[in-house]
Amino acid sequence: AQSVTQLGSHVSVSEGALVLLRCNYSSSVPPYLFWYVQYPNQGLQLLLKYTTGATLVKGINGFEAEFKKSETSFHLTKPSAHMSDAAEYFCAVSAGTGGFKTIFGAGTRLFVKA
Amino acid sequence: DVKVTQSSRYLVKRTGEKVFLECVQDMDHENMFWYRQDPGLGLRLIYFSYDVKMKEKGDIPEGYSVSREKKERFSLILESASTNQTSMYLCASRTQGNTEAFFGQGTRLTVV
């Protein structure tokens, strides 16, 4: 069975500062990992995904994440926060034959201060 | 672009009513999902369907049912709405396998 833990339900950064959102997963088989972003009153949209191959994954809007198998982590980073990055971010894992279930973390709300 | 459309953005229903939430996708995806989203709990899977007329219970199916008569449409049914079903409901679709999901805009349901 898979699970996802996002450390910190709220993260606050200043504009221009580094963004780091933490995600740890549990999976008995090689996982596929995703980060989604949700803006107020919207559905989720994909930021980036890890399937196989290169462990550093680049996504939209300057975000990237690194898959670290030894640490079972998939943390999301952005070098310089922008006001428009304020949103809720969800880490998700999908694994196993067919991969029918995608399991989501509880979410981290990012606040960006001017 | 993939489009997943949920029939309503906001709904207010009375306790005991039968409620239908509709979701349509236009990319011929095999898999479709219904999640509910509550603060601090993330997204919890209610039901999913991996093909027409096929359905599987997710983690919180109690009080819900689903219907998938056509590939593009996946309906969530609240048999008898209760106040604890007040929530944001999100529909998603994807191709087979461990691929990313595409989400609708969500339906915010209030049961009074």
Coordinates of C-alpha atoms in Angstrom, one line a residue:
Chain A
A1 CA 0.0 0.0 0.0
Q2 CA 1.1 3.5 -0.7
S3 CA 1.0 6.6 1.5
V4 CA 2.1 10.2 1.3
T5 CA 3.1 12.6 4.1
Q6 CA 3.5 16.3 3.5
L7 CA 5.4 18.0 6.3
G8 CA 3.8 21.3 7.2
S9 CA 0.2 22.2 6.4
H10 CA 1.3 25.9 5.9
V11 CA 4.5 27.4 4.7
S12 CA 5.2 31.1 4.5
V13 CA 8.1 32.6 2.5
S14 CA 9.0 36.1 1.4
E15 CA 8.9 37.0 -2.3
G16 CA 12.2 36.1 -3.8
A17 CA 13.1 33.5 -1.2
L18 CA 13.6 29.8 -1.7
V19 CA 10.5 27.7 -1.7
L20 CA 10.8 24.2 -0.2
L21 CA 7.8 21.9 0.2
R22 CA 8.4 18.5 1.7
C23 CA 6.9 15.2 0.7
N24 CA 7.7 11.7 1.9
Y25 CA 6.1 8.6 0.5
S26 CA 5.8 5.0 1.2
S27 CA 5.5 2.4 -1.5
S28 CA 6.3 -1.3 -1.7
V29 CA 7.0 -1.1 -5.4
P30 CA 8.7 1.6 -7.5
P31 CA 6.5 4.7 -7.3
Y32 CA 5.3 7.3 -9.7
L33 CA 5.3 10.6 -8.0
F34 CA 3.5 13.8 -8.8
W35 CA 3.1 17.4 -7.5
Y36 CA -0.1 19.2 -8.2
V37 CA -1.0 22.9 -7.5
Q38 CA -4.5 24.2 -6.7
Y39 CA -5.4 27.8 -6.9
P40 CA -8.4 29.1 -5.0
N41 CA -11.7 27.7 -6.2
Q42 CA -10.0 25.7 -8.9
G43 CA -9.2 22.0 -9.6
L44 CA -5.7 20.6 -9.4
Q45 CA -3.2 21.0 -12.2
L46 CA 0.0 19.0 -12.7
L47 CA 3.2 20.8 -11.8
L48 CA 5.6 17.9 -12.5
K49 CA 5.9 14.2 -12.3
Y50 CA 8.6 11.5 -11.8
T51 CA 8.2 8.2 -13.6
T52 CA 11.5 6.6 -14.3
G53 CA 15.0 7.9 -15.3
A54 CA 16.4 11.2 -14.2
T55 CA 15.7 11.8 -10.6
L56 CA 15.7 15.6 -10.8
V57 CA 12.4 16.6 -12.5
K58 CA 11.6 20.1 -13.8
G59 CA 8.1 21.3 -14.0
I60 CA 6.1 24.4 -14.9
N61 CA 6.6 27.9 -13.4
G62 CA 10.2 27.2 -12.3
F63 CA 9.5 24.4 -9.9
E64 CA 11.5 21.2 -9.7
A65 CA 11.6 18.2 -7.5
E66 CA 14.2 15.5 -6.7
F67 CA 13.3 11.8 -6.2
K68 CA 15.5 10.4 -3.5
K69 CA 14.8 6.7 -3.1
S70 CA 17.1 6.3 -0.1
E71 CA 15.1 9.0 1.8
T72 CA 11.8 8.1 0.2
S73 CA 11.4 11.8 -0.5
F74 CA 10.2 13.9 -3.3
H75 CA 10.6 17.5 -2.1
L76 CA 9.4 20.4 -4.3
T77 CA 11.6 23.5 -4.7
K78 CA 11.7 26.8 -6.4
P79 CA 14.7 29.1 -6.2
S80 CA 12.8 32.4 -6.0
A81 CA 9.2 32.7 -4.8
H82 CA 6.7 34.9 -6.7
M83 CA 3.4 36.3 -5.3
S84 CA 1.6 34.2 -7.9
D85 CA 2.9 31.0 -6.4
A86 CA 0.6 31.4 -3.4
A87 CA -1.6 28.3 -3.6
E88 CA -2.1 24.8 -2.2
Y89 CA 0.3 22.1 -3.2
F90 CA -0.3 18.4 -3.2
C91 CA 2.1 15.5 -3.5
A92 CA 0.8 12.3 -4.8
V93 CA 2.0 8.7 -5.4
S94 CA 0.8 6.1 -7.8
A95 CA 2.2 2.6 -7.9
G96 CA 1.4 -1.0 -8.6
T97 CA -0.1 -3.0 -11.4
G98 CA -2.6 -0.8 -13.2
G99 CA -1.9 2.0 -10.8
F100 CA -5.6 2.6 -10.4
K101 CA -5.2 4.5 -7.1
T102 CA -3.4 7.7 -6.8
I103 CA -2.9 8.6 -3.2
F104 CA -2.7 12.3 -2.3
G105 CA -1.0 14.0 0.7
A106 CA -3.0 16.4 2.9
G107 CA -1.6 19.4 1.1
T108 CA 0.6 22.4 2.0
R109 CA -0.7 25.9 1.6
L110 CA 2.1 28.3 0.5
F111 CA 1.9 31.9 1.5
V112 CA 4.1 34.5 -0.2
K113 CA 4.8 37.7 1.6
A114 CA 5.7 40.9 -0.2
Chain B
D1 CA -5.9 20.3 -24.1
V2 CA -7.7 17.7 -21.9
K3 CA -10.9 19.1 -20.6
V4 CA -12.7 17.7 -17.6
T5 CA -16.0 19.4 -17.0
Q6 CA -18.1 19.2 -13.8
S7 CA -21.7 20.2 -14.3
S8 CA -21.9 22.6 -11.4
R9 CA -19.5 24.8 -9.5
Y10 CA -21.7 25.3 -6.5
L11 CA -24.7 23.4 -5.2
V12 CA -26.9 23.7 -2.2
K13 CA -29.1 20.7 -1.4
R14 CA -31.3 19.7 1.5
T15 CA -30.7 16.8 3.9
G16 CA -32.2 13.6 2.5
E17 CA -32.2 14.8 -1.2
K18 CA -30.8 12.6 -3.9
V19 CA -27.9 14.5 -5.5
F20 CA -26.3 13.9 -8.8
L21 CA -22.8 15.3 -9.7
E22 CA -21.9 15.0 -13.3
C23 CA -18.4 14.8 -14.9
V24 CA -17.5 14.7 -18.6
Q25 CA -14.1 14.3 -20.1
D26 CA -13.2 14.8 -23.8
M27 CA -9.9 12.9 -24.2
D28 CA -11.2 9.3 -24.4
H29 CA -9.6 8.4 -21.0
E30 CA -10.2 5.0 -19.6
N31 CA -10.0 5.9 -15.9
M32 CA -12.2 8.3 -14.1
F33 CA -12.2 9.2 -10.4
W34 CA -14.3 11.0 -7.8
Y35 CA -12.5 12.6 -4.8
R36 CA -13.7 14.7 -2.0
Q37 CA -11.5 17.4 -0.6
D38 CA -11.7 18.6 3.0
P39 CA -9.3 21.0 4.8
G40 CA -6.4 19.1 6.4
L41 CA -7.4 15.8 4.8
G42 CA -6.3 16.3 1.3
L43 CA -8.1 14.4 -1.4
R44 CA -9.8 11.2 -0.5
L45 CA -10.9 8.7 -3.2
I46 CA -14.6 7.9 -3.2
Y47 CA -15.0 5.8 -6.3
F48 CA -13.1 5.1 -9.5
S49 CA -13.9 3.6 -12.8
Y50 CA -11.4 1.9 -15.1
D51 CA -13.8 1.4 -18.0
V52 CA -17.4 1.8 -19.1
K53 CA -19.8 0.1 -16.6
M54 CA -16.8 -0.8 -14.3
K55 CA -16.4 0.7 -10.9
E56 CA -14.4 0.2 -7.8
K57 CA -14.8 1.5 -4.3
G58 CA -12.2 3.9 -3.1
D59 CA -11.4 4.8 0.5
I60 CA -14.7 6.4 1.5
P61 CA -17.6 5.0 -0.6
E62 CA -20.2 5.0 2.2
G63 CA -23.2 7.1 1.3
Y64 CA -22.2 7.4 -2.4
S65 CA -22.7 5.5 -5.6
V66 CA -21.5 6.0 -9.2
S67 CA -22.6 5.4 -12.7
R68 CA -20.5 5.1 -15.9
E69 CA -22.7 4.3 -18.8
K70 CA -20.6 6.1 -21.4
K71 CA -16.8 6.4 -21.5
E72 CA -16.8 10.2 -21.3
R73 CA -19.2 10.5 -18.4
F74 CA -18.9 9.6 -14.7
S75 CA -21.6 10.5 -12.3
L76 CA -21.5 10.6 -8.5
I77 CA -24.7 10.0 -6.7
L78 CA -25.4 10.9 -3.1
E79 CA -28.3 8.6 -2.3
S80 CA -29.6 10.6 0.7
A81 CA -27.6 13.8 1.3
S82 CA -26.4 14.5 4.8
T83 CA -24.7 17.5 6.3
N84 CA -21.4 15.6 6.7
Q85 CA -21.3 15.3 2.9
T86 CA -20.8 19.1 2.6
S87 CA -17.5 19.3 0.8
M88 CA -15.6 20.1 -2.4
Y89 CA -16.0 17.3 -4.9
L90 CA -13.3 16.8 -7.6
C91 CA -13.6 14.7 -10.7
A92 CA -10.5 13.5 -12.6
S93 CA -9.6 11.4 -15.6
R94 CA -6.5 9.8 -17.0
T95 CA -5.3 7.1 -19.4
Q96 CA -4.5 3.6 -18.2
G97 CA -1.4 3.1 -16.0
N98 CA 0.5 5.4 -13.6
T99 CA -0.1 8.6 -15.5
E100 CA -1.1 12.0 -14.3
A101 CA -4.7 12.8 -13.7
F102 CA -6.6 15.8 -15.2
F103 CA -9.0 17.5 -12.9
G104 CA -12.3 19.3 -13.2
Q105 CA -12.9 22.7 -11.5
G106 CA -14.6 21.1 -8.6
T107 CA -18.2 21.2 -7.2
R108 CA -18.6 22.8 -3.8
L109 CA -21.6 21.1 -2.3
T110 CA -23.4 22.4 0.7
V111 CA -26.0 20.2 2.4
V112 CA -28.4 22.1 4.7

